[in-house]
PDB file of C-alpha atoms in Angstrom:
ATOM      1  CA  UNK A1340     165.966 -53.683 -41.474  1.00  0.00           C
ATOM      2  CA  UNK A1341     162.706 -56.056 -41.581  1.00  0.00           C
ATOM      3  CA  UNK A1342     160.061 -56.708 -44.410  1.00  0.00           C
ATOM      4  CA  UNK A1343     156.879 -58.146 -43.439  1.00  0.00           C
ATOM      5  CA  UNK A1344     154.876 -59.100 -46.344  1.00  0.00           C
ATOM      6  CA  UNK A1345     151.302 -60.863 -47.018  1.00  0.00           C
ATOM      7  CA  UNK A1346     148.809 -61.493 -49.513  1.00  0.00           C
ATOM      8  CA  UNK A1347     145.700 -60.632 -47.833  1.00  0.00           C
ATOM      9  CA  UNK A1348     143.128 -58.015 -48.772  1.00  0.00           C
ATOM     10  CA  UNK A1349     145.210 -55.212 -48.684  1.00  0.00           C
ATOM     11  CA  UNK A1350     144.464 -51.333 -47.453  1.00  0.00           C
ATOM     12  CA  UNK A1351     142.727 -48.311 -49.213  1.00  0.00           C
ATOM     13  CA  UNK A1352     145.596 -45.695 -49.432  1.00  0.00           C
ATOM     14  CA  UNK A1353     142.897 -43.239 -47.380  1.00  0.00           C
ATOM     15  CA  UNK A1354     143.119 -45.854 -44.322  1.00  0.00           C
ATOM     16  CA  UNK A1355     146.799 -46.273 -44.332  1.00  0.00           C
ATOM     17  CA  UNK A1356     147.205 -42.486 -43.470  1.00  0.00           C
ATOM     18  CA  UNK A1357     145.712 -43.299 -40.056  1.00  0.00           C
ATOM     19  CA  UNK A1358     146.728 -46.398 -39.819  1.00  0.00           C
ATOM     20  CA  UNK A1359     149.455 -45.967 -37.112  1.00  0.00           C
ATOM     21  CA  UNK A1360     146.705 -44.018 -34.514  1.00  0.00           C
ATOM     22  CA  UNK A1361     144.500 -45.906 -32.016  1.00  0.00           C
ATOM     23  CA  UNK A1362     141.508 -47.732 -32.558  1.00  0.00           C
ATOM     24  CA  UNK A1363     141.768 -47.243 -35.812  1.00  0.00           C
ATOM     25  CA  UNK A1364     139.611 -49.894 -37.919  1.00  0.00           C
ATOM     26  CA  UNK A1365     139.591 -50.266 -41.776  1.00  0.00           C
ATOM     27  CA  UNK A1366     135.093 -52.212 -42.978  1.00  0.00           C
ATOM     28  CA  UNK A1367     135.748 -53.199 -46.569  1.00  0.00           C
ATOM     29  CA  UNK A1368     133.153 -55.161 -48.655  1.00  0.00           C
ATOM     30  CA  UNK A1369     132.840 -58.789 -48.006  1.00  0.00           C
ATOM     31  CA  UNK A1370     133.934 -58.512 -44.521  1.00  0.00           C
ATOM     32  CA  UNK A1371     131.243 -59.331 -42.139  1.00  0.00           C
ATOM     33  CA  UNK A1372     132.329 -57.174 -38.990  1.00  0.00           C
ATOM     34  CA  UNK A1373     135.562 -54.967 -38.686  1.00  0.00           C
ATOM     35  CA  UNK A1374     138.110 -57.269 -35.642  1.00  0.00           C
ATOM     36  CA  UNK A1375     139.999 -56.333 -33.071  1.00  0.00           C
ATOM     37  CA  UNK A1376     140.817 -53.606 -31.105  1.00  0.00           C
ATOM     38  CA  UNK A1377     142.226 -50.987 -33.821  1.00  0.00           C
ATOM     39  CA  UNK A1378     145.104 -50.981 -30.988  1.00  0.00           C
ATOM     40  CA  UNK A1379     147.761 -53.481 -32.145  1.00  0.00           C
ATOM     41  CA  UNK A1380     149.381 -50.819 -35.099  1.00  0.00           C
ATOM     42  CA  UNK A1381     149.416 -48.120 -32.691  1.00  0.00           C
ATOM     43  CA  UNK A1382     150.884 -49.448 -29.737  1.00  0.00           C
ATOM     44  CA  UNK A1383     153.811 -51.384 -32.627  1.00  0.00           C
ATOM     45  CA  UNK A1384     154.415 -48.193 -33.782  1.00  0.00           C
ATOM     46  CA  UNK A1385     154.909 -46.550 -30.147  1.00  0.00           C
ATOM     47  CA  UNK A1386     157.297 -49.167 -29.280  1.00  0.00           C
ATOM     48  CA  UNK A1387     159.542 -48.611 -32.719  1.00  0.00           C
ATOM     49  CA  UNK A1388     159.289 -45.210 -32.136  1.00  0.00           C
ATOM     50  CA  UNK A1389     160.701 -45.887 -28.088  1.00  0.00           C
ATOM     51  CA  UNK A1390     163.212 -48.149 -29.749  1.00  0.00           C
ATOM     52  CA  UNK A1391     164.257 -45.244 -32.038  1.00  0.00           C
ATOM     53  CA  UNK A1392     163.456 -47.201 -35.273  1.00  0.00           C
ATOM     54  CA  UNK A1393     160.262 -46.412 -37.839  1.00  0.00           C
ATOM     55  CA  UNK A1394     157.725 -48.811 -39.490  1.00  0.00           C
ATOM     56  CA  UNK A1395     155.551 -48.179 -42.531  1.00  0.00           C
ATOM     57  CA  UNK A1396     153.577 -49.542 -45.055  1.00  0.00           C
ATOM     58  CA  UNK A1397     153.333 -50.198 -48.650  1.00  0.00           C
ATOM     59  CA  UNK A1398     149.589 -51.520 -49.191  1.00  0.00           C
ATOM     60  CA  UNK A1399     147.130 -52.560 -52.409  1.00  0.00           C
ATOM     61  CA  UNK A1400     143.143 -53.381 -52.299  1.00  0.00           C
ATOM     62  CA  UNK A1401     143.054 -57.039 -52.576  1.00  0.00           C
ATOM     63  CA  UNK A1402     146.945 -57.708 -53.102  1.00  0.00           C
ATOM     64  CA  UNK A1403     147.855 -57.567 -49.909  1.00  0.00           C
ATOM     65  CA  UNK A1404     150.767 -55.501 -47.428  1.00  0.00           C
ATOM     66  CA  UNK A1405     154.468 -55.049 -46.657  1.00  0.00           C
ATOM     67  CA  UNK A1406     155.555 -53.668 -43.871  1.00  0.00           C
ATOM     68  CA  UNK A1407     158.557 -52.214 -43.588  1.00  0.00           C
ATOM     69  CA  UNK A1408     161.022 -52.083 -40.236  1.00  0.00           C
ATOM     70  CA  UNK A1409     163.735 -50.361 -39.257  1.00  0.00           C
ATOM     71  CA  UNK A1410     165.041 -50.378 -36.028  1.00  0.00           C
ATOM     72  CA  UNK A1411     168.805 -49.745 -34.658  1.00  0.00           C
ATOM     73  CA  UNK A1412     170.232 -52.893 -32.847  1.00  0.00           C
ATOM     74  CA  UNK A1413     173.375 -53.534 -31.340  1.00  0.00           C
ATOM     75  CA  UNK A1414     174.967 -57.513 -31.522  1.00  0.00           C
ATOM     76  CA  UNK A1415     176.532 -58.168 -28.070  1.00  0.00           C
ATOM     77  CA  UNK A1416     180.068 -59.340 -28.436  1.00  0.00           C
ATOM     78  CA  UNK A1417     179.351 -62.179 -25.563  1.00  0.00           C
ATOM     79  CA  UNK A1418     175.961 -63.809 -25.590  1.00  0.00           C
ATOM     80  CA  UNK A1419     176.632 -63.723 -21.131  1.00  0.00           C
ATOM     81  CA  UNK A1420     176.911 -60.204 -21.913  1.00  0.00           C
ATOM     82  CA  UNK A1421     175.311 -58.282 -18.863  1.00  0.00           C
ATOM     83  CA  UNK A1422     173.402 -54.604 -19.883  1.00  0.00           C
ATOM     84  CA  UNK A1423     175.049 -52.389 -17.942  1.00  0.00           C
ATOM     85  CA  UNK A1424     173.799 -48.787 -17.259  1.00  0.00           C
ATOM     86  CA  UNK A1425     175.054 -44.869 -17.744  1.00  0.00           C
ATOM     87  CA  UNK A1426     177.121 -45.042 -14.529  1.00  0.00           C
ATOM     88  CA  UNK A1427     179.058 -48.657 -15.615  1.00  0.00           C
ATOM     89  CA  UNK A1428     177.473 -50.627 -12.808  1.00  0.00           C
ATOM     90  CA  UNK A1429     175.235 -54.153 -13.902  1.00  0.00           C
ATOM     91  CA  UNK A1430     171.806 -52.866 -13.968  1.00  0.00           C
ATOM     92  CA  UNK A1431     168.883 -54.923 -12.845  1.00  0.00           C
ATOM     93  CA  UNK A1432     168.022 -58.265 -14.951  1.00  0.00           C
ATOM     94  CA  UNK A1433     164.766 -58.226 -16.044  1.00  0.00           C
ATOM     95  CA  UNK A1434     161.937 -61.124 -16.223  1.00  0.00           C
ATOM     96  CA  UNK A1435     160.611 -60.706 -19.533  1.00  0.00           C
ATOM     97  CA  UNK A1436     157.597 -63.259 -18.688  1.00  0.00           C
ATOM     98  CA  UNK A1437     157.078 -61.512 -14.832  1.00  0.00           C
ATOM     99  CA  UNK A1438     153.371 -60.671 -16.036  1.00  0.00           C
ATOM    100  CA  UNK A1439     152.405 -64.128 -17.354  1.00  0.00           C
ATOM    101  CA  UNK A1440     149.661 -65.384 -15.343  1.00  0.00           C
ATOM    102  CA  UNK A1441     149.670 -62.117 -12.847  1.00  0.00           C
ATOM    103  CA  UNK A1442     146.253 -60.766 -11.501  1.00  0.00           C
ATOM    104  CA  UNK A1443     146.496 -57.036 -11.895  1.00  0.00           C
ATOM    105  CA  UNK A1444     144.476 -54.424 -11.195  1.00  0.00           C
ATOM    106  CA  UNK A1445     145.076 -51.068 -13.442  1.00  0.00           C
ATOM    107  CA  UNK A1446     143.638 -48.053 -12.193  1.00  0.00           C
ATOM    108  CA  UNK A1447     143.559 -45.497 -14.743  1.00  0.00           C
ATOM    109  CA  UNK A1448     140.149 -42.807 -15.525  1.00  0.00           C
ATOM    110  CA  UNK A1449     141.616 -42.264 -18.705  1.00  0.00           C
ATOM    111  CA  UNK A1450     139.978 -44.439 -22.232  1.00  0.00           C
ATOM    112  CA  UNK A1451     142.354 -44.410 -24.199  1.00  0.00           C
ATOM    113  CA  UNK A1452     145.597 -45.083 -21.643  1.00  0.00           C
ATOM    114  CA  UNK A1453     143.828 -48.130 -19.999  1.00  0.00           C
ATOM    115  CA  UNK A1454     142.935 -49.334 -23.434  1.00  0.00           C
ATOM    116  CA  UNK A1455     146.656 -49.333 -23.869  1.00  0.00           C
ATOM    117  CA  UNK A1456     147.671 -50.471 -20.664  1.00  0.00           C
ATOM    118  CA  UNK A1457     145.298 -52.998 -20.517  1.00  0.00           C
ATOM    119  CA  UNK A1458     145.939 -54.476 -24.085  1.00  0.00           C
ATOM    120  CA  UNK A1459     149.625 -54.735 -23.214  1.00  0.00           C
ATOM    121  CA  UNK A1460     149.650 -55.937 -20.095  1.00  0.00           C
ATOM    122  CA  UNK A1461     147.299 -59.205 -21.689  1.00  0.00           C
ATOM    123  CA  UNK A1462     149.766 -59.395 -24.306  1.00  0.00           C
ATOM    124  CA  UNK A1463     152.510 -60.038 -21.623  1.00  0.00           C
ATOM    125  CA  UNK A1464     150.074 -63.027 -20.386  1.00  0.00           C
ATOM    126  CA  UNK A1465     148.667 -60.984 -17.722  1.00  0.00           C
ATOM    127  CA  UNK A1466     145.322 -61.745 -16.223  1.00  0.00           C
ATOM    128  CA  UNK A1467     143.752 -57.564 -16.371  1.00  0.00           C
ATOM    129  CA  UNK A1468     140.807 -55.952 -14.141  1.00  0.00           C
ATOM    130  CA  UNK A1469     140.795 -52.072 -14.977  1.00  0.00           C
ATOM    131  CA  UNK A1470     138.802 -50.317 -12.288  1.00  0.00           C
ATOM    132  CA  UNK A1471     137.901 -46.467 -13.666  1.00  0.00           C
ATOM    133  CA  UNK A1472     139.124 -44.126 -10.515  1.00  0.00           C
ATOM    134  CA  UNK A1473     140.607 -44.838  -7.006  1.00  0.00           C
ATOM    135  CA  UNK A1474     136.777 -45.212  -4.965  1.00  0.00           C
ATOM    136  CA  UNK A1475     136.633 -48.375  -7.534  1.00  0.00           C
ATOM    137  CA  UNK A1476     139.602 -49.568  -7.001  1.00  0.00           C
ATOM    138  CA  UNK A1477     139.081 -49.662  -3.182  1.00  0.00           C
ATOM    139  CA  UNK A1478     135.762 -51.308  -3.519  1.00  0.00           C
ATOM    140  CA  UNK A1479     137.105 -53.504  -6.177  1.00  0.00           C
ATOM    141  CA  UNK A1480     139.582 -55.022  -4.025  1.00  0.00           C
ATOM    142  CA  UNK A1481     137.263 -55.144  -0.552  1.00  0.00           C
ATOM    143  CA  UNK A1482     134.786 -56.651  -1.935  1.00  0.00           C
ATOM    144  CA  UNK A1483     136.930 -59.803  -4.493  1.00  0.00           C
ATOM    145  CA  UNK A1484     137.897 -62.777  -2.585  1.00  0.00           C
ATOM    146  CA  UNK A1485     141.609 -62.224  -0.856  1.00  0.00           C
ATOM    147  CA  UNK A1486     144.075 -63.738  -3.198  1.00  0.00           C
ATOM    148  CA  UNK A1487     142.649 -62.250  -6.374  1.00  0.00           C
ATOM    149  CA  UNK A1488     144.935 -59.763  -7.200  1.00  0.00           C
ATOM    150  CA  UNK A1489     148.694 -60.010  -7.343  1.00  0.00           C
ATOM    151  CA  UNK A1490     149.407 -55.905  -7.983  1.00  0.00           C
ATOM    152  CA  UNK A1491     148.000 -53.210  -8.797  1.00  0.00           C
ATOM    153  CA  UNK A1492     149.466 -50.439 -10.594  1.00  0.00           C
ATOM    154  CA  UNK A1493     147.617 -46.773  -9.483  1.00  0.00           C
ATOM    155  CA  UNK A1494     147.209 -43.669 -11.808  1.00  0.00           C
ATOM    156  CA  UNK A1495     147.268 -40.829  -9.372  1.00  0.00           C
ATOM    157  CA  UNK A1496     144.779 -37.633 -11.118  1.00  0.00           C
ATOM    158  CA  UNK A1497     141.622 -39.007 -11.430  1.00  0.00           C
ATOM    159  CA  UNK A1498     138.122 -37.908 -10.114  1.00  0.00           C
ATOM    160  CA  UNK A1499     136.156 -39.146  -6.828  1.00  0.00           C
ATOM    161  CA  UNK A1500     139.188 -40.491  -5.261  1.00  0.00           C
ATOM    162  CA  UNK A1501     142.965 -40.227  -6.393  1.00  0.00           C
ATOM    163  CA  UNK A1502     145.723 -42.579  -6.573  1.00  0.00           C
ATOM    164  CA  UNK A1503     147.400 -40.976  -2.980  1.00  0.00           C
ATOM    165  CA  UNK A1504     143.716 -41.307  -1.264  1.00  0.00           C
ATOM    166  CA  UNK A1505     142.838 -45.158  -2.760  1.00  0.00           C
ATOM    167  CA  UNK A1506     145.990 -46.390  -1.441  1.00  0.00           C
ATOM    168  CA  UNK A1507     145.965 -44.904   1.638  1.00  0.00           C
ATOM    169  CA  UNK A1508     143.181 -46.146   1.983  1.00  0.00           C
ATOM    170  CA  UNK A1509     143.748 -50.049   0.752  1.00  0.00           C
ATOM    171  CA  UNK A1510     146.300 -49.742   3.319  1.00  0.00           C
ATOM    172  CA  UNK A1511     143.749 -48.961   6.130  1.00  0.00           C
ATOM    173  CA  UNK A1512     142.492 -51.845   5.810  1.00  0.00           C
ATOM    174  CA  UNK A1513     145.160 -53.887   7.392  1.00  0.00           C
ATOM    175  CA  UNK A1514     144.228 -52.143  10.759  1.00  0.00           C
ATOM    176  CA  UNK A1515     140.693 -53.163  10.280  1.00  0.00           C
ATOM    177  CA  UNK A1516     139.889 -55.874  12.751  1.00  0.00           C
ATOM    178  CA  UNK A1517     136.243 -57.058  11.667  1.00  0.00           C
ATOM    179  CA  UNK A1518     138.391 -57.802   8.140  1.00  0.00           C
ATOM    180  CA  UNK A1519     139.537 -61.189   7.831  1.00  0.00           C
ATOM    181  CA  UNK A1520     142.988 -61.858   8.516  1.00  0.00           C
ATOM    182  CA  UNK A1521     143.959 -63.141   5.050  1.00  0.00           C
ATOM    183  CA  UNK A1522     142.612 -59.831   3.429  1.00  0.00           C
ATOM    184  CA  UNK A1523     144.295 -57.262   6.422  1.00  0.00           C
ATOM    185  CA  UNK A1524     147.228 -59.113   5.538  1.00  0.00           C
ATOM    186  CA  UNK A1525     146.787 -58.970   1.714  1.00  0.00           C
ATOM    187  CA  UNK A1526     146.019 -54.789   1.993  1.00  0.00           C
ATOM    188  CA  UNK A1527     149.324 -54.669   3.627  1.00  0.00           C
ATOM    189  CA  UNK A1528     151.483 -56.243   1.821  1.00  0.00           C
ATOM    190  CA  UNK A1529     149.664 -56.073  -1.835  1.00  0.00           C
ATOM    191  CA  UNK A1530     152.349 -54.449  -4.353  1.00  0.00           C
ATOM    192  CA  UNK A1531     150.847 -50.769  -5.431  1.00  0.00           C
ATOM    193  CA  UNK A1532     152.773 -49.202  -8.333  1.00  0.00           C
ATOM    194  CA  UNK A1533     152.020 -45.277  -9.230  1.00  0.00           C
ATOM    195  CA  UNK A1534     152.051 -45.072 -13.081  1.00  0.00           C
ATOM    196  CA  UNK A1535     151.732 -41.222 -13.745  1.00  0.00           C
ATOM    197  CA  UNK A1536     152.911 -38.440 -15.652  1.00  0.00           C
ATOM    198  CA  UNK A1537     154.041 -36.723 -12.429  1.00  0.00           C
ATOM    199  CA  UNK A1538     157.659 -37.609 -12.553  1.00  0.00           C
ATOM    200  CA  UNK A1539     159.508 -35.403  -9.958  1.00  0.00           C
ATOM    201  CA  UNK A1540     161.084 -36.483  -6.831  1.00  0.00           C
ATOM    202  CA  UNK A1541     158.380 -35.125  -4.809  1.00  0.00           C
ATOM    203  CA  UNK A1542     156.108 -36.750  -6.683  1.00  0.00           C
ATOM    204  CA  UNK A1543     157.784 -39.983  -6.124  1.00  0.00           C
ATOM    205  CA  UNK A1544     158.201 -39.456  -2.584  1.00  0.00           C
ATOM    206  CA  UNK A1545     154.186 -38.251  -2.068  1.00  0.00           C
ATOM    207  CA  UNK A1546     153.395 -42.485  -3.907  1.00  0.00           C
ATOM    208  CA  UNK A1547     155.932 -43.470  -1.270  1.00  0.00           C
ATOM    209  CA  UNK A1548     154.702 -41.815   1.940  1.00  0.00           C
ATOM    210  CA  UNK A1549     150.986 -43.338   0.358  1.00  0.00           C
ATOM    211  CA  UNK A1550     151.787 -46.742   0.505  1.00  0.00           C
ATOM    212  CA  UNK A1551     152.894 -47.061  -2.790  1.00  0.00           C
ATOM    213  CA  UNK A1552     155.695 -49.432  -2.930  1.00  0.00           C
ATOM    214  CA  UNK A1553     157.328 -47.670  -6.159  1.00  0.00           C
ATOM    215  CA  UNK A1554     156.391 -44.940  -9.248  1.00  0.00           C
ATOM    216  CA  UNK A1555     156.529 -45.031 -12.517  1.00  0.00           C
ATOM    217  CA  UNK A1556     156.591 -42.166 -14.984  1.00  0.00           C
ATOM    218  CA  UNK A1557     154.041 -42.378 -17.904  1.00  0.00           C
ATOM    219  CA  UNK A1558     154.408 -42.732 -21.042  1.00  0.00           C
ATOM    220  CA  UNK A1559     154.802 -46.242 -19.637  1.00  0.00           C
ATOM    221  CA  UNK A1560     158.399 -47.776 -20.740  1.00  0.00           C
ATOM    222  CA  UNK A1561     157.806 -51.503 -20.652  1.00  0.00           C
ATOM    223  CA  UNK A1562     161.209 -52.516 -19.677  1.00  0.00           C
ATOM    224  CA  UNK A1563     160.974 -49.655 -17.235  1.00  0.00           C
ATOM    225  CA  UNK A1564     157.615 -51.424 -15.827  1.00  0.00           C
ATOM    226  CA  UNK A1565     159.321 -55.097 -16.168  1.00  0.00           C
ATOM    227  CA  UNK A1566     162.196 -54.418 -13.993  1.00  0.00           C
ATOM    228  CA  UNK A1567     160.285 -52.064 -11.191  1.00  0.00           C
ATOM    229  CA  UNK A1568     157.860 -55.211 -10.938  1.00  0.00           C
ATOM    230  CA  UNK A1569     160.717 -57.411 -10.759  1.00  0.00           C
ATOM    231  CA  UNK A1570     162.647 -55.425  -7.832  1.00  0.00           C
ATOM    232  CA  UNK A1571     159.214 -55.099  -5.676  1.00  0.00           C
ATOM    233  CA  UNK A1572     157.810 -58.648  -6.360  1.00  0.00           C
ATOM    234  CA  UNK A1573     161.795 -59.230  -4.729  1.00  0.00           C
ATOM    235  CA  UNK A1574     161.354 -57.746  -1.925  1.00  0.00           C
ATOM    236  CA  UNK A1575     157.789 -58.315  -1.024  1.00  0.00           C
ATOM    237  CA  UNK A1576     158.781 -62.220  -1.067  1.00  0.00           C
ATOM    238  CA  UNK A1577     162.193 -61.511   1.081  1.00  0.00           C
ATOM    239  CA  UNK A1578     160.031 -59.777   3.668  1.00  0.00           C
ATOM    240  CA  UNK A1579     157.690 -62.575   4.419  1.00  0.00           C
TER     241      UNK A1579
END
């Protein structure tokens, strides 16, 4: 269990009840404007919940706040011990800094989902560009300078053009003889990962058949996403 305290401006009892809701922010007298996106505590709460933990707050206006975090952790006997999966095999190593400096296009039509994933990736050090549907993603890719993106995270269920159609259209650019060679090469090789609530084996196969490299299920698990991106990037490097 951890306790983190400050002696800041504190929070009202009313606001504490909605603190962990996305986009919640409190405006208080004496402040010029309400800062931040209102997503930090919602993301923190989501991460801790996934870890089997909890977070709560005690706060009083003008006296500061105390956050209480309880999370189950296991101390490894051997610092060099590797993670073992359920089958008893060594799990894939995770590059915790995989997104640092990476240029990522996030294709997502849901405003809340887009805000959360973009915020998380930005915190991880990525340069993020948001496309609101598959057609916007296609046009953004076609009109950008070659090398503008290292990765595309593609939602599936979107208006105008869905993720499967967008991935196929991007891959098809590799066959356009009127396109510059660098653009055609990039269209063929840029990693595209599906991110969708559709997580059945048929959905995974549909993603691969459309030209995507991999599939991750929503809600996103950052450990799984990092592992998937690391694997796809390594495969691309081995094919070069």
